[in-house]
């Protein structure tokens, strides 16, 4: 790129986008769209998409880890002998869908706390519109500790759905402390239980 070439920003995360970045975003979007429930009961919301494919719930890789493995555990879905497709289809049948405020992994060169907070804030209007007009969940559950400071904005956005919280906070599925993640998974199991009728 020359100095006069305008910077291209990704429409899924707002970060500067190379052709590889866009290709990966479109791939993740294709994977996720395949398992979007027709009737969405619980929308799981993370701060940003994980870097590793195996940690992305909708990846076709059979061995889930990180965020994806935590969500499978919280949903009480046994992964033994099951393909990724079978696990993802179970989420779909339960009316559970995962998305992220930033639909791409964070660029490692700009991943500080201030950058993340500002990037999340800047994406909220688009996300709120998507939730109201397209996703229309009955319940919204936050799975990233980075979203806890933004919960009040979600509460005042009139999204037309219940907010599922962990004592007023997000369920920290992305916490670096394994004990905290295990405790959060245990508390999160009630949220991901078979949906109640409303």
Short mmCIF file of C-alpha atoms in Angstrom, two decimals, residues 77-164:
data_model
loop_
_atom_site.label_atom_id
_atom_site.label_comp_id
_atom_site.label_asym_id
_atom_site.label_seq_id
_atom_site.Cartn_x
_atom_site.Cartn_y
_atom_site.Cartn_z
CA UNK A 77 -23.11 -31.95 25.56
CA UNK A 78 -20.90 -35.02 25.54
CA UNK A 79 -18.30 -34.68 22.81
CA UNK A 80 -17.06 -38.27 23.10
CA UNK A 81 -17.18 -39.90 19.69
CA UNK A 82 -19.13 -36.98 18.19
CA UNK A 83 -18.17 -34.95 15.16
CA UNK A 84 -18.07 -31.16 15.28
CA UNK A 85 -21.17 -31.18 13.07
CA UNK A 86 -23.11 -33.28 15.59
CA UNK A 87 -22.15 -30.97 18.46
CA UNK A 88 -22.98 -27.82 16.50
CA UNK A 89 -26.31 -29.30 15.41
CA UNK A 90 -27.16 -29.91 19.09
CA UNK A 91 -26.66 -26.21 19.84
CA UNK A 92 -28.83 -25.39 16.82
CA UNK A 93 -31.63 -27.73 17.95
CA UNK A 94 -31.61 -26.09 21.38
CA UNK A 95 -32.00 -22.65 19.80
CA UNK A 96 -28.57 -21.50 20.98
CA UNK A 97 -26.36 -19.37 18.76
CA UNK A 98 -22.96 -17.80 19.37
CA UNK A 99 -21.71 -14.53 17.97
CA UNK A 100 -19.11 -11.95 18.97
CA UNK A 101 -19.21 -8.16 19.15
CA UNK A 102 -15.98 -8.18 17.12
CA UNK A 103 -16.45 -11.00 14.64
CA UNK A 104 -12.70 -11.45 14.13
CA UNK A 105 -9.74 -12.16 16.41
CA UNK A 106 -7.93 -9.14 17.82
CA UNK A 107 -4.90 -7.94 15.90
CA UNK A 108 -1.99 -8.68 18.22
CA UNK A 109 -0.43 -5.29 17.44
CA UNK A 110 -3.44 -3.41 18.77
CA UNK A 111 -4.84 -5.67 21.47
CA UNK A 112 -4.48 -3.49 24.58
CA UNK A 113 -7.36 -3.03 27.01
CA UNK A 114 -8.13 0.52 25.81
CA UNK A 115 -8.15 -0.58 22.18
CA UNK A 116 -10.50 -3.48 22.97
CA UNK A 117 -12.90 -1.32 24.99
CA UNK A 118 -13.05 1.36 22.28
CA UNK A 119 -13.44 -1.26 19.53
CA UNK A 120 -16.32 -2.90 21.41
CA UNK A 121 -18.05 0.45 22.04
CA UNK A 122 -17.78 1.40 18.37
CA UNK A 123 -19.47 -1.86 17.26
CA UNK A 124 -22.44 -1.68 19.65
CA UNK A 125 -24.83 0.32 17.42
CA UNK A 126 -24.43 -2.20 14.58
CA UNK A 127 -24.78 -5.12 16.98
CA UNK A 128 -27.90 -3.67 18.60
CA UNK A 129 -29.50 -3.27 15.17
CA UNK A 130 -28.58 -6.84 14.26
CA UNK A 131 -30.05 -8.19 17.51
CA UNK A 132 -33.32 -6.25 17.11
CA UNK A 133 -33.91 -6.80 13.39
CA UNK A 134 -32.25 -10.08 12.50
CA UNK A 135 -31.32 -12.30 15.44
CA UNK A 136 -34.31 -11.54 17.72
CA UNK A 137 -33.32 -13.83 20.60
CA UNK A 138 -35.49 -14.41 23.66
CA UNK A 139 -32.43 -14.29 25.88
CA UNK A 140 -28.94 -12.81 25.64
CA UNK A 141 -26.04 -14.29 27.65
CA UNK A 142 -22.62 -12.64 27.90
CA UNK A 143 -19.65 -15.05 27.87
CA UNK A 144 -16.74 -12.61 28.02
CA UNK A 145 -15.54 -10.68 31.05
CA UNK A 146 -14.67 -7.82 28.68
CA UNK A 147 -18.40 -7.24 28.16
CA UNK A 148 -19.25 -6.69 31.85
CA UNK A 149 -18.55 -2.90 31.70
CA UNK A 150 -20.97 -2.64 28.76
CA UNK A 151 -23.95 -4.48 30.26
CA UNK A 152 -25.69 -1.24 31.25
CA UNK A 153 -25.64 -0.13 27.61
CA UNK A 154 -27.25 -3.43 26.58
CA UNK A 155 -29.84 -3.06 29.35
CA UNK A 156 -30.84 0.41 28.13
CA UNK A 157 -30.83 -0.50 24.42
CA UNK A 158 -34.36 -2.01 24.42
CA UNK A 159 -33.26 -5.17 22.61
CA UNK A 160 -36.51 -7.03 23.27
CA UNK A 161 -34.86 -9.91 25.12
CA UNK A 162 -33.94 -10.96 28.64
CA UNK A 163 -30.33 -10.49 29.73
CA UNK A 164 -28.88 -13.60 31.41
#
